């Protein structure tokens, strides 16, 4: 399946344990109540890196991925659901793609001032992921998924 992407597009992925730690820290202090906290990665992954590390290296899925202008991406996002309707095995994939359409069209940054003040964390250093992070997380997820699927069959 072809996969056009905006070369500036990013996806904000944050480890769940870090988000939980931040939520607990924020909730422990009354002064934080009523404020907005963006629990985000200040160095989000580019779509290109996600494609290379998670899909190609991690899941061993070959995609025809290429940077494209926004009008091509919008056209592709409009057409992809039709493929899912015509080809049932693609339905799950096309439905998932629709969930991420917002992220495929640019780079969104958030104000993390309140998060920094409430947690005292150096969020920028916590946002740096090892080079193999996405690949290892994807492989772990696939192993876990296959094990659960096999357990259900038995």
PDB file of C-alpha atoms in Angstrom:
ATOM      1  CA  UNK A   1       0.000   0.000   0.000  1.00  0.00           C
ATOM      2  CA  UNK A   2       1.450   3.422  -0.859  1.00  0.00           C
ATOM      3  CA  UNK A   3       2.011   5.734   2.086  1.00  0.00           C
ATOM      4  CA  UNK A   4       2.563   9.423   1.317  1.00  0.00           C
ATOM      5  CA  UNK A   5       3.620  11.530   4.284  1.00  0.00           C
ATOM      6  CA  UNK A   6       4.463  15.129   5.120  1.00  0.00           C
ATOM      7  CA  UNK A   7       8.223  15.244   5.709  1.00  0.00           C
ATOM      8  CA  UNK A   8       7.617  17.666   8.610  1.00  0.00           C
ATOM      9  CA  UNK A   9       4.925  15.485  10.217  1.00  0.00           C
ATOM     10  CA  UNK A  10       5.541  14.071  13.693  1.00  0.00           C
ATOM     11  CA  UNK A  11       3.792  11.688  16.053  1.00  0.00           C
ATOM     12  CA  UNK A  12       3.925  12.411  19.747  1.00  0.00           C
ATOM     13  CA  UNK A  13       4.684   9.144  21.533  1.00  0.00           C
ATOM     14  CA  UNK A  14       5.429   9.103  25.271  1.00  0.00           C
ATOM     15  CA  UNK A  15       6.096   5.984  27.393  1.00  0.00           C
ATOM     16  CA  UNK A  16       3.035   5.156  29.510  1.00  0.00           C
ATOM     17  CA  UNK A  17       5.062   4.803  32.729  1.00  0.00           C
ATOM     18  CA  UNK A  18       6.339   8.359  32.315  1.00  0.00           C
ATOM     19  CA  UNK A  19       2.820   9.708  31.712  1.00  0.00           C
ATOM     20  CA  UNK A  20       1.556   7.882  34.830  1.00  0.00           C
ATOM     21  CA  UNK A  21       4.419   9.312  36.902  1.00  0.00           C
ATOM     22  CA  UNK A  22       3.590  12.825  35.664  1.00  0.00           C
ATOM     23  CA  UNK A  23      -0.126  12.408  36.396  1.00  0.00           C
ATOM     24  CA  UNK A  24       0.565  11.242  39.950  1.00  0.00           C
ATOM     25  CA  UNK A  25       3.020  14.087  40.572  1.00  0.00           C
ATOM     26  CA  UNK A  26       0.595  16.670  39.216  1.00  0.00           C
ATOM     27  CA  UNK A  27      -2.387  15.279  41.143  1.00  0.00           C
ATOM     28  CA  UNK A  28      -0.514  15.321  44.472  1.00  0.00           C
ATOM     29  CA  UNK A  29      -0.488  19.138  44.648  1.00  0.00           C
ATOM     30  CA  UNK A  30      -3.603  21.305  44.921  1.00  0.00           C
ATOM     31  CA  UNK A  31      -1.838  24.216  43.208  1.00  0.00           C
ATOM     32  CA  UNK A  32      -1.933  22.218  39.964  1.00  0.00           C
ATOM     33  CA  UNK A  33      -5.682  21.744  39.919  1.00  0.00           C
ATOM     34  CA  UNK A  34      -7.466  23.619  37.149  1.00  0.00           C
ATOM     35  CA  UNK A  35      -4.317  24.011  35.055  1.00  0.00           C
ATOM     36  CA  UNK A  36      -3.689  22.479  31.651  1.00  0.00           C
ATOM     37  CA  UNK A  37      -0.806  20.027  31.340  1.00  0.00           C
ATOM     38  CA  UNK A  38       0.446  18.761  27.996  1.00  0.00           C
ATOM     39  CA  UNK A  39       1.924  15.339  28.726  1.00  0.00           C
ATOM     40  CA  UNK A  40       3.944  15.175  25.546  1.00  0.00           C
ATOM     41  CA  UNK A  41       7.274  14.349  24.029  1.00  0.00           C
ATOM     42  CA  UNK A  42       9.132  17.586  23.299  1.00  0.00           C
ATOM     43  CA  UNK A  43      11.054  15.729  20.593  1.00  0.00           C
ATOM     44  CA  UNK A  44       8.320  13.801  18.775  1.00  0.00           C
ATOM     45  CA  UNK A  45       9.181  11.142  16.228  1.00  0.00           C
ATOM     46  CA  UNK A  46       9.001  12.044  12.561  1.00  0.00           C
ATOM     47  CA  UNK A  47       6.605   9.985  10.476  1.00  0.00           C
ATOM     48  CA  UNK A  48       9.607   8.949   8.385  1.00  0.00           C
ATOM     49  CA  UNK A  49      11.346   7.545  11.475  1.00  0.00           C
ATOM     50  CA  UNK A  50       8.197   5.733  12.582  1.00  0.00           C
ATOM     51  CA  UNK A  51       7.840   4.154   9.139  1.00  0.00           C
ATOM     52  CA  UNK A  52      11.484   3.067   9.069  1.00  0.00           C
ATOM     53  CA  UNK A  53      11.857   1.931  12.694  1.00  0.00           C
ATOM     54  CA  UNK A  54       8.406   0.598  13.579  1.00  0.00           C
ATOM     55  CA  UNK A  55       6.972  -0.669  10.307  1.00  0.00           C
ATOM     56  CA  UNK A  56       9.997  -1.679   8.215  1.00  0.00           C
ATOM     57  CA  UNK A  57      12.519  -2.725  10.902  1.00  0.00           C
ATOM     58  CA  UNK A  58      10.143  -3.680  13.729  1.00  0.00           C
ATOM     59  CA  UNK A  59       7.108  -5.209  12.030  1.00  0.00           C
ATOM     60  CA  UNK A  60       8.915  -6.213   8.817  1.00  0.00           C
ATOM     61  CA  UNK A  61       6.148  -4.531   6.803  1.00  0.00           C
ATOM     62  CA  UNK A  62       7.238  -3.071   3.514  1.00  0.00           C
ATOM     63  CA  UNK A  63       5.555   0.200   2.681  1.00  0.00           C
ATOM     64  CA  UNK A  64       5.877   2.310  -0.399  1.00  0.00           C
ATOM     65  CA  UNK A  65       6.445   5.408   1.768  1.00  0.00           C
ATOM     66  CA  UNK A  66       7.399   8.725   0.259  1.00  0.00           C
ATOM     67  CA  UNK A  67       7.282  12.415   1.225  1.00  0.00           C
ATOM     68  CA  UNK A  68       4.505  14.226  -0.614  1.00  0.00           C
ATOM     69  CA  UNK A  69       2.746  17.587  -0.775  1.00  0.00           C
ATOM     70  CA  UNK A  70      -0.253  18.010   1.520  1.00  0.00           C
ATOM     71  CA  UNK A  71      -2.763  17.888  -1.348  1.00  0.00           C
ATOM     72  CA  UNK A  72      -1.563  14.379  -2.281  1.00  0.00           C
ATOM     73  CA  UNK A  73      -1.774  13.261   1.352  1.00  0.00           C
ATOM     74  CA  UNK A  74      -5.321  14.652   1.641  1.00  0.00           C
ATOM     75  CA  UNK A  75      -6.328  12.901  -1.578  1.00  0.00           C
ATOM     76  CA  UNK A  76      -4.773   9.649  -0.375  1.00  0.00           C
ATOM     77  CA  UNK A  77      -6.567   9.918   2.994  1.00  0.00           C
ATOM     78  CA  UNK A  78      -9.862  10.378   1.117  1.00  0.00           C
ATOM     79  CA  UNK A  79      -9.251   7.354  -1.136  1.00  0.00           C
ATOM     80  CA  UNK A  80      -7.807   4.853   1.373  1.00  0.00           C
ATOM     81  CA  UNK A  81     -11.159   4.085   3.094  1.00  0.00           C
ATOM     82  CA  UNK A  82     -12.541   2.991  -0.280  1.00  0.00           C
ATOM     83  CA  UNK A  83      -9.812   0.315  -0.507  1.00  0.00           C
ATOM     84  CA  UNK A  84     -10.807  -0.885   2.964  1.00  0.00           C
ATOM     85  CA  UNK A  85     -14.419  -1.212   1.874  1.00  0.00           C
ATOM     86  CA  UNK A  86     -13.500  -3.119  -1.287  1.00  0.00           C
ATOM     87  CA  UNK A  87     -10.724  -5.307   0.167  1.00  0.00           C
ATOM     88  CA  UNK A  88     -11.827  -6.600   3.616  1.00  0.00           C
ATOM     89  CA  UNK A  89      -8.309  -7.546   4.846  1.00  0.00           C
ATOM     90  CA  UNK A  90      -7.282  -3.893   4.430  1.00  0.00           C
ATOM     91  CA  UNK A  91     -10.240  -2.589   6.434  1.00  0.00           C
ATOM     92  CA  UNK A  92      -8.430  -2.636   9.795  1.00  0.00           C
ATOM     93  CA  UNK A  93      -5.394  -0.885   8.314  1.00  0.00           C
ATOM     94  CA  UNK A  94      -7.445   1.806   6.604  1.00  0.00           C
ATOM     95  CA  UNK A  95      -9.474   2.417   9.779  1.00  0.00           C
ATOM     96  CA  UNK A  96      -6.260   2.869  11.799  1.00  0.00           C
ATOM     97  CA  UNK A  97      -4.841   5.259   9.217  1.00  0.00           C
ATOM     98  CA  UNK A  98      -7.960   7.400   9.536  1.00  0.00           C
ATOM     99  CA  UNK A  99      -7.332   7.727  13.287  1.00  0.00           C
ATOM    100  CA  UNK A 100      -3.928   9.289  12.667  1.00  0.00           C
ATOM    101  CA  UNK A 101      -4.809  11.634   9.783  1.00  0.00           C
ATOM    102  CA  UNK A 102      -4.310  14.707  11.986  1.00  0.00           C
ATOM    103  CA  UNK A 103      -0.718  13.689  12.692  1.00  0.00           C
ATOM    104  CA  UNK A 104       0.129  13.028   9.060  1.00  0.00           C
ATOM    105  CA  UNK A 105      -0.202  16.663   8.038  1.00  0.00           C
ATOM    106  CA  UNK A 106       2.419  18.568   9.998  1.00  0.00           C
ATOM    107  CA  UNK A 107       4.331  19.122  13.183  1.00  0.00           C
ATOM    108  CA  UNK A 108       2.349  20.040  16.301  1.00  0.00           C
ATOM    109  CA  UNK A 109       4.177  21.423  19.342  1.00  0.00           C
ATOM    110  CA  UNK A 110       2.713  21.968  22.808  1.00  0.00           C
ATOM    111  CA  UNK A 111       3.469  24.343  25.681  1.00  0.00           C
ATOM    112  CA  UNK A 112       5.046  22.242  28.425  1.00  0.00           C
ATOM    113  CA  UNK A 113       5.674  25.077  30.894  1.00  0.00           C
ATOM    114  CA  UNK A 114       3.114  23.823  33.447  1.00  0.00           C
ATOM    115  CA  UNK A 115       4.404  20.264  33.166  1.00  0.00           C
ATOM    116  CA  UNK A 116       8.000  21.354  33.729  1.00  0.00           C
ATOM    117  CA  UNK A 117       7.059  23.484  36.749  1.00  0.00           C
ATOM    118  CA  UNK A 118       4.823  20.843  38.343  1.00  0.00           C
ATOM    119  CA  UNK A 119       7.157  17.876  37.926  1.00  0.00           C
ATOM    120  CA  UNK A 120      10.560  19.528  38.058  1.00  0.00           C
ATOM    121  CA  UNK A 121      11.596  17.129  35.293  1.00  0.00           C
ATOM    122  CA  UNK A 122      13.993  17.962  32.495  1.00  0.00           C
ATOM    123  CA  UNK A 123      11.383  16.995  29.912  1.00  0.00           C
ATOM    124  CA  UNK A 124      13.732  17.506  26.978  1.00  0.00           C
ATOM    125  CA  UNK A 125      16.191  14.898  28.252  1.00  0.00           C
ATOM    126  CA  UNK A 126      13.339  12.480  29.041  1.00  0.00           C
ATOM    127  CA  UNK A 127      12.097  12.916  25.469  1.00  0.00           C
ATOM    128  CA  UNK A 128      15.266  11.533  23.903  1.00  0.00           C
ATOM    129  CA  UNK A 129      14.702   7.966  22.731  1.00  0.00           C
ATOM    130  CA  UNK A 130      17.413   5.425  22.002  1.00  0.00           C
ATOM    131  CA  UNK A 131      17.978   4.818  18.311  1.00  0.00           C
ATOM    132  CA  UNK A 132      16.437   1.350  18.502  1.00  0.00           C
ATOM    133  CA  UNK A 133      13.502   2.375  20.741  1.00  0.00           C
ATOM    134  CA  UNK A 134      10.680   2.223  18.173  1.00  0.00           C
ATOM    135  CA  UNK A 135      11.993  -0.990  16.639  1.00  0.00           C
ATOM    136  CA  UNK A 136      12.268  -2.759  20.010  1.00  0.00           C
ATOM    137  CA  UNK A 137       8.850  -1.548  21.212  1.00  0.00           C
ATOM    138  CA  UNK A 138       7.245  -2.709  17.954  1.00  0.00           C
ATOM    139  CA  UNK A 139       8.894  -6.137  18.123  1.00  0.00           C
ATOM    140  CA  UNK A 140       7.820  -6.489  21.775  1.00  0.00           C
ATOM    141  CA  UNK A 141       4.232  -5.577  20.873  1.00  0.00           C
ATOM    142  CA  UNK A 142       4.159  -8.095  18.003  1.00  0.00           C
ATOM    143  CA  UNK A 143       5.566 -10.892  20.205  1.00  0.00           C
ATOM    144  CA  UNK A 144       2.998 -10.088  22.893  1.00  0.00           C
ATOM    145  CA  UNK A 145       0.175  -9.971  20.333  1.00  0.00           C
ATOM    146  CA  UNK A 146       1.184 -13.329  18.778  1.00  0.00           C
ATOM    147  CA  UNK A 147       1.450 -14.958  22.212  1.00  0.00           C
ATOM    148  CA  UNK A 148      -2.008 -13.738  23.240  1.00  0.00           C
ATOM    149  CA  UNK A 149      -3.459 -14.830  19.903  1.00  0.00           C
ATOM    150  CA  UNK A 150      -1.918 -18.292  20.308  1.00  0.00           C
ATOM    151  CA  UNK A 151      -3.162 -18.555  23.927  1.00  0.00           C
ATOM    152  CA  UNK A 152      -6.730 -17.833  22.778  1.00  0.00           C
ATOM    153  CA  UNK A 153      -6.549 -20.645  20.234  1.00  0.00           C
ATOM    154  CA  UNK A 154      -5.525 -23.210  22.863  1.00  0.00           C
TER     155      UNK A 154
END
